[in-house]
XYZ file of C-alpha atoms in Angstrom:
190
model
C -0.008 -0.099 0.060
C 1.181 3.338 -0.874
C 2.790 5.582 1.920
C 1.216 8.683 2.649
C 4.143 10.655 3.770
C 7.966 10.976 3.633
C 9.655 10.768 6.875
C 9.182 13.796 8.860
C 11.503 16.571 8.659
C 12.830 18.359 11.721
C 14.848 21.345 12.578
C 17.754 20.999 14.837
C 16.704 19.680 18.327
C 16.591 21.716 21.253
C 17.773 20.288 24.648
C 14.466 18.746 25.292
C 12.460 18.084 22.162
C 12.823 18.637 18.374
C 11.129 21.618 16.615
C 8.580 19.812 14.771
C 7.675 20.915 11.312
C 5.952 18.041 9.736
C 3.048 15.587 10.835
C 4.383 11.957 11.587
C 3.011 8.988 9.321
C 0.873 8.097 12.243
C -0.496 11.934 12.187
C -1.164 11.749 8.418
C -3.184 8.313 9.215
C -4.804 9.771 11.933
C -5.816 12.783 9.912
C -6.999 10.866 6.642
C -9.066 8.561 9.248
C -10.807 11.817 10.311
C -11.390 13.076 6.827
C -12.185 9.529 5.268
C -11.356 9.043 1.465
C -14.016 9.850 -1.524
C -12.457 8.952 -4.764
C -14.901 10.924 -6.705
C -16.083 14.641 -6.537
C -18.304 15.323 -3.858
C -20.130 18.094 -1.700
C -18.849 18.525 1.965
C -21.204 19.356 4.978
C -21.516 22.990 3.733
C -21.718 22.050 0.138
C -18.167 22.817 -1.225
C -17.159 20.661 -4.097
C -14.260 18.329 -2.578
C -12.384 15.240 -3.777
C -10.229 12.807 -2.103
C -9.264 13.440 1.547
C -10.499 17.276 1.938
C -9.139 18.689 -1.189
C -11.402 21.680 -2.494
C -10.530 24.095 -5.193
C -8.958 26.697 -2.746
C -6.067 23.945 -2.210
C -5.412 24.403 -6.038
C -5.872 21.848 -8.993
C -7.715 19.741 -9.780
C -11.010 21.737 -9.177
C -13.443 19.084 -7.854
C -16.406 20.741 -9.191
C -15.175 20.088 -13.115
C -13.386 16.714 -11.776
C -15.291 14.207 -13.533
C -13.093 11.242 -13.146
C -12.214 8.976 -10.467
C -8.774 9.022 -8.155
C -6.729 6.059 -7.340
C -6.121 5.732 -3.687
C -2.446 6.751 -4.255
C -3.525 9.772 -6.335
C -5.624 10.627 -3.375
C -2.863 10.318 -0.839
C -0.557 12.107 -2.867
C -2.708 15.186 -3.338
C -3.772 14.936 0.207
C 0.226 15.375 1.261
C 0.499 18.094 -0.970
C -2.560 19.867 0.571
C -1.315 19.048 4.129
C 1.952 20.797 3.741
C 0.581 24.543 3.876
C -1.478 23.376 6.986
C 1.963 22.245 8.606
C 3.703 25.452 7.784
C 0.690 27.444 9.055
C 0.821 25.671 12.590
C 4.526 25.733 12.549
C 4.441 29.650 11.926
C 2.191 30.088 14.670
C 4.016 28.284 17.642
C 6.439 30.070 19.678
C 7.558 27.072 21.635
C 8.217 23.771 20.966
C 5.676 20.668 20.911
C 5.879 17.148 20.831
C 5.168 15.261 17.550
C 1.516 14.024 18.738
C 0.810 17.806 19.719
C 1.903 18.839 16.368
C 0.069 16.207 14.923
C -3.301 17.202 16.573
C -2.675 20.955 15.880
C -2.315 20.186 11.926
C -5.587 18.004 12.022
C -7.477 20.572 14.063
C -6.291 23.280 11.256
C -6.840 21.275 8.446
C -10.566 21.021 9.681
C -11.321 24.314 11.033
C -8.695 26.678 9.050
C -8.700 28.367 12.350
C -5.339 28.139 13.900
C -4.328 31.687 13.686
C -7.423 32.842 15.778
C -7.771 29.949 18.245
C -7.239 30.383 21.870
C -5.498 27.212 22.138
C -2.482 28.656 20.425
C -2.221 31.423 22.885
C -2.288 28.931 25.701
C 0.399 26.923 23.993
C 2.497 29.728 23.485
C 2.635 30.924 27.126
C 3.044 27.412 28.409
C -0.334 26.527 29.491
C -0.837 23.191 27.378
C -3.407 21.742 29.850
C -5.740 24.850 29.176
C -4.622 24.396 25.358
C -6.484 20.854 25.307
C -9.593 21.943 26.857
C -9.716 24.858 24.558
C -9.916 22.193 21.303
C -13.628 21.958 22.492
C -14.200 25.331 21.899
C -14.361 24.404 18.165
C -17.509 21.767 18.429
C -19.767 22.885 15.794
C -21.251 21.255 13.747
C -22.256 18.514 16.469
C -21.124 15.960 14.193
C -17.465 17.083 14.710
C -17.468 16.589 18.466
C -16.083 13.247 18.310
C -13.155 14.035 15.995
C -12.443 17.173 18.361
C -12.205 14.834 21.270
C -9.824 12.489 19.154
C -7.631 15.746 18.529
C -7.693 16.621 22.092
C -7.037 13.294 23.371
C -3.762 12.917 21.006
C -2.610 16.391 22.029
C -3.062 15.629 25.863
C -1.495 11.964 25.580
C -0.371 11.079 22.503
C -2.910 8.755 21.790
C -3.302 8.085 18.187
C -7.170 6.642 17.683
C -7.778 5.491 13.986
C -5.534 2.538 13.986
C -3.997 3.392 10.649
C -7.410 3.099 9.097
C -9.959 5.352 7.009
C -12.887 4.304 5.442
C -13.312 4.751 1.581
C -17.024 6.113 0.721
C -18.823 6.250 -2.660
C -20.601 9.349 -3.774
C -23.433 9.779 -6.040
C -23.082 11.835 -9.378
C -24.711 14.709 -7.853
C -22.269 14.890 -4.841
C -23.942 13.002 -2.128
C -21.437 10.833 -0.052
C -22.957 7.609 0.758
C -21.732 7.271 4.348
C -23.521 3.894 5.142
C -21.356 2.272 2.264
C -18.027 2.871 3.710
C -15.330 0.463 3.614
C -12.309 0.142 5.660
C -8.861 0.714 4.317
C -5.539 0.128 5.793
C -3.188 2.875 5.245
């Protein structure tokens, strides 16, 4: 099965931990597990045309609205890896203190889903050294209600380093008009 990432790149290590700049393989698998995989175009929960693993027009080509084909799993993972790099860069840019790999993975997952890393109070808490409060603040972003389970998993990953998806993601079909058939998903080991 295709790997979803290159080994994480890190800056020089400080005396305690590395300055993390990229998601770990486990973190990428966790994020794919949250997002799921849809190999044809579909409309997300707010109606935005999407393909693969959360890829939208805003991320660059291909434009899911006009994409008529079907991605392979490998193509979907390659596209995802390109898309996630900008989220990794954004998270790295707002952090003023070192974080663990699991904390970084949780923050990128959060940002990939919300786009809110620059305005999230949890970043301020991390940067003043209050990671306990930061963990609680993940739950400030609990809308719509169906996101609560994901947010709790991100919170747990941030707090304890516990990855929850077992390296699996579901692959879902979608109808021609972009409706994901959530009840027809099948598990896929990444």
